[in-house]
Amino acid sequence: MSGQEMLAKTYDPKAVEEKWYEFWEEKGYFKPEYRTDGPTFCVTIPPPNVTGELHIGHALQHAIHDVIIRWKRMQGHRTLCLPGTDHAGIGTQMKVEEQLAEEEGKTRHDIGREEMLERIWAWKEKYGNTILRQLRDMGCSYDWSRERYTMDEGYVRAVLETFVRFYEKGWIYRGKRMVNWCPQCGTVISDLEVEETELNGHLWHLKYPGVDGGPDVVVATTRPETMLGDTGVAVHPQDERWQSAIGGKVMLPLMDRPIPIVGDEYADPEMGSGAVKVTPSHDPNDYELGLRHDLPEIQVIGFEGAMTEAAGRFAGLDRYDCRKAVVEALEAEGLVEKIEAYTHAVPHHDRCGTVIEPLPMEQWFVAMKDLAEQTLPTLRQANIQYVPNRFREYSIDWTENIRDWCISRQIWWGHRIPVWTCQECQELIVQASTPEACTACGSDNLEQDPDVLDTWFSSALWPFATLGWPDQTEDLRMFHPTDLMITDRGILYLWVIRMIMTALEFVDEIPFQTVLVHPTVQTRDGKRMSKSLGTGIDPRELIERYGADATRLSVLYQCGSSQDIRFDADVKDNQLQGSPITEMCRNFCNKIWNASRFVQMHLEDRDVTDETLLLQPEGVEDLSDRWILSLYHKTVRQVTEALDVYRFDEAARTLYDFVWSAYCDWYLEMAKVRLNGEDADARHTVQHVLVYVIEGVLRLLHPMIPFISEELWQRFPHRGEALIVADWPEADERFFDQAAEQDMALIQDVVGAVRNIRGTMRVPPGKRADLSVKVTSETARQVLTDAQAYVCGLARVDRFQIGADVGRPPASASAVLSDLEIYVPLEGLIDLDVERQRLEKEMGGLEKALVGLEKKLSNEGFLNNAPADVVENEKQRQEEYQTTLEKLKESLAVLS
């Protein structure tokens, strides 16, 4: 193309990705202020942990974010995708504690709270925000000038203001509840941070002797050490076996403590003996049962995982050492009825891997009933759209059954609870700023609560706090409610619903119009991806090997309505071996690059600034032009409709098929006839259509593969300075041409049939064949006659004969379509005798192999003893060999 540098022969992602990202950012395209008019569209990203690094779930989530933002930007919206990170209280503190132990052999208590916080801030400045840099590598067009952090000054003010307002309404209180306690980290953790892991253990059946005439009772437990804290035994009140025992007592073994038998519907008559031990201090269900029956709480496992003084002679033992000692003691007294192997889910802290201990503790809680009641109408009336909608119903159910929320954590990194206790008069002072003196007695001897707030408490304010609340900022006025929240299903209840609650309470409106729940990425065999299991995929490896565009496209290509994606990467010991689908997407990038280079090479007589090439081609008559324009405009409509309903796989696959098959494999090949011909007008027409379609396709592709699309778009005539802010294509139904599509389908069928014959009969690619077509339809004859040049070029045909009276030539291969017969004479194309001998030899080998397989699959010993997958593989081989043999027989019949 005149005035334009020729594209390189091969596409190198690294050569263009950094260049274009810097260009976009320098021009300010990521900021909403780039446009002065148009509707707003705002998304706040789920803030990744500041300790985090990019994983495949992030890659999918942020590919979705950026596709939508780029698409809306091209549609003329003033777009804002606001990035930020979460301080990740427990996770960040753990990182620094590990570093402190490794480098200095110290704990946080050795250096004190203030120095520990200084070190955490220093660590955050040095190592934090890695994931945000990696999102840039993925091409995410976020407004980095508005980046927020849940510990920045303005956000801290919002968090503390929230606590004070909730407290003043009576919604925050201090009370005793059963919580998840991590003995390793020394803190309460949220339900989200508890990971249930299936473990092989045992089920011990223990006998508790009856006292005062009561019956002996056998109970089963997976945690014998907790029996030291039992304060009751429960049976179902309708269980006839135990009705007379209710009100009686049994003697707690090893502790010589009588405990009552109570009737409670929690006991399941179908499980074991129907009686269950009750340990109110060490099991959530037992805790509630104990409250119902006023049973004492005896804590026998301490905060560090060791047995307390209440455990008697077992005090001081580690909980697992105690388990062994308790079982031995019970066996010595003959009170172990039986021991069963048992697989059960054991709760672990997802951060450190420690088995959590349920403990009743004094903590700060949010009373959730009032918040839930003012949120439920919004959910029930579908004021917020959920995609898929079933998650709205799940959210309603969860909110209807909500429990109070434990918000205090026994760590140092985070938002410290803004509650001070006067050491003189015990007055509580709750305010966002540090008080100078007690409001009751005037003393300055005040002590702040040492705990910090749950990370989810601060992130619950994310959509409006990031836009400036509690101040009434211009951003808050302009962009709230936000338009979309894109998240994983795992945090719908612990985060998404809480954001809705706080927004309704503090800004009196919903926080977002739509919640898009994206799929979870699994391994190719449907298992959870995990670095600890050696199955984790690092998207940075995919980007390094295949490029950011191919990586983005590979996750979007699989992102449909299903809630699980089985990513096909081959991973061993967390090392990427390869990813067929990402490789396919890289090949697609190469395909669009090569197609663009082909078009560019054939525009040497046109000016790069010639915008007439972008005008809609009018009055085109050539079948191939009409056909590609019809498919292009239908593709525009299909892709736009798919994005409208967040069907990213449909959008990606539609574009993939159009570019690869229709444009590259068919239209470019057909275009060569006129590009290489003598007719200047025909040449100009095909050049116009080539550019018009490729430029539009690049605009369609841009949200998914932004780097390569920008690079290529800049090489063609275009309007505007950058593709990132170019107009989104619009479908024009005037170009929909069903007749052209039908006629082209006939040509494709004929060419496909000839190509199939050539391949089956092993005709050398360099040899041109003759083609005879017997046709009864005058319409079909006219279409093929008019398209003779295309048929001959695409099917590598020399002489072309068509008519109703065409006969079958000798030694010709044939194919039958709906109302025509196709003949390709083979004489002169291949050595018929040599080909017959090859076919007969191959058939003989297959027949021999089939005899062996038949014998093996008739052997009962093989069928009964061989692994099922081996038997299935042999059956598949037999089917494949039979199919191949039939095809070889057909080919031999043609030659004979």
PDB file of C-alpha atoms in Angstrom, residues 44 47 82-83 146-162 415 457-473 475-476 479-480 482 495 499 502-503 506-507 509 511:
ATOM      1  CA  THR A  44     -15.124  -1.499  39.505  1.00  0.00           C
ATOM      2  CA  PRO A  47      -9.960  -5.988  44.126  1.00  0.00           C
ATOM      3  CA  LEU A  82     -11.671   1.346  38.132  1.00  0.00           C
ATOM      4  CA  PRO A  83      -8.829  -0.877  39.370  1.00  0.00           C
ATOM      5  CA  ARG A 146      -8.097   6.291  39.784  1.00  0.00           C
ATOM      6  CA  GLU A 147      -6.487   3.165  41.267  1.00  0.00           C
ATOM      7  CA  ARG A 148      -7.643   2.524  44.870  1.00  0.00           C
ATOM      8  CA  TYR A 149      -6.357   0.504  47.792  1.00  0.00           C
ATOM      9  CA  THR A 150      -8.441  -0.553  50.778  1.00  0.00           C
ATOM     10  CA  MET A 151      -5.824   0.936  53.111  1.00  0.00           C
ATOM     11  CA  ASP A 152      -5.426   4.286  51.369  1.00  0.00           C
ATOM     12  CA  GLU A 153      -6.372   7.326  53.450  1.00  0.00           C
ATOM     13  CA  GLY A 154      -9.748   8.016  51.872  1.00  0.00           C
ATOM     14  CA  TYR A 155     -10.817   4.391  51.941  1.00  0.00           C
ATOM     15  CA  VAL A 156      -9.832   3.998  55.620  1.00  0.00           C
ATOM     16  CA  ARG A 157     -12.061   6.975  56.432  1.00  0.00           C
ATOM     17  CA  ALA A 158     -14.969   5.291  54.621  1.00  0.00           C
ATOM     18  CA  VAL A 159     -14.453   2.035  56.546  1.00  0.00           C
ATOM     19  CA  LEU A 160     -14.284   3.666  59.965  1.00  0.00           C
ATOM     20  CA  GLU A 161     -17.292   5.873  59.146  1.00  0.00           C
ATOM     21  CA  THR A 162     -19.245   2.725  58.290  1.00  0.00           C
ATOM     22  CA  HIS A 415      -8.500  -1.375  59.779  1.00  0.00           C
ATOM     23  CA  PHE A 457     -16.082  -5.507  55.953  1.00  0.00           C
ATOM     24  CA  SER A 458     -13.963  -2.995  54.065  1.00  0.00           C
ATOM     25  CA  SER A 459     -14.455  -4.568  50.636  1.00  0.00           C
ATOM     26  CA  ALA A 460     -18.241  -4.439  51.158  1.00  0.00           C
ATOM     27  CA  LEU A 461     -18.002  -0.694  50.439  1.00  0.00           C
ATOM     28  CA  TRP A 462     -15.983  -1.089  47.228  1.00  0.00           C
ATOM     29  CA  PRO A 463     -18.248   0.307  44.438  1.00  0.00           C
ATOM     30  CA  PHE A 464     -19.115   3.597  46.153  1.00  0.00           C
ATOM     31  CA  ALA A 465     -16.098   4.077  48.448  1.00  0.00           C
ATOM     32  CA  THR A 466     -13.760   3.863  45.446  1.00  0.00           C
ATOM     33  CA  LEU A 467     -15.782   6.659  43.833  1.00  0.00           C
ATOM     34  CA  GLY A 468     -15.260   8.963  46.813  1.00  0.00           C
ATOM     35  CA  TRP A 469     -17.844   8.182  49.516  1.00  0.00           C
ATOM     36  CA  PRO A 470     -18.380   9.413  52.220  1.00  0.00           C
ATOM     37  CA  ASP A 471     -17.697  12.633  50.281  1.00  0.00           C
ATOM     38  CA  GLN A 472     -20.232  13.543  47.591  1.00  0.00           C
ATOM     39  CA  THR A 473     -17.731  13.565  44.730  1.00  0.00           C
ATOM     40  CA  ASP A 475     -17.250  10.582  40.314  1.00  0.00           C
ATOM     41  CA  LEU A 476     -19.839   9.263  42.764  1.00  0.00           C
ATOM     42  CA  PHE A 479     -20.704   6.753  37.862  1.00  0.00           C
ATOM     43  CA  HIS A 480     -22.822   5.350  40.704  1.00  0.00           C
ATOM     44  CA  THR A 482     -22.047   1.281  38.505  1.00  0.00           C
ATOM     45  CA  TRP A 495     -19.157 -10.004  49.195  1.00  0.00           C
ATOM     46  CA  MET A 499     -22.102  -4.559  48.769  1.00  0.00           C
ATOM     47  CA  THR A 502     -24.125  -1.176  52.305  1.00  0.00           C
ATOM     48  CA  ALA A 503     -25.013   0.740  49.131  1.00  0.00           C
ATOM     49  CA  PHE A 506     -25.350   4.618  52.743  1.00  0.00           C
ATOM     50  CA  VAL A 507     -26.091   5.957  49.250  1.00  0.00           C
ATOM     51  CA  GLU A 509     -29.330   3.063  45.708  1.00  0.00           C
ATOM     52  CA  PRO A 511     -24.338  -0.461  43.754  1.00  0.00           C
TER      53      PRO A 511
END
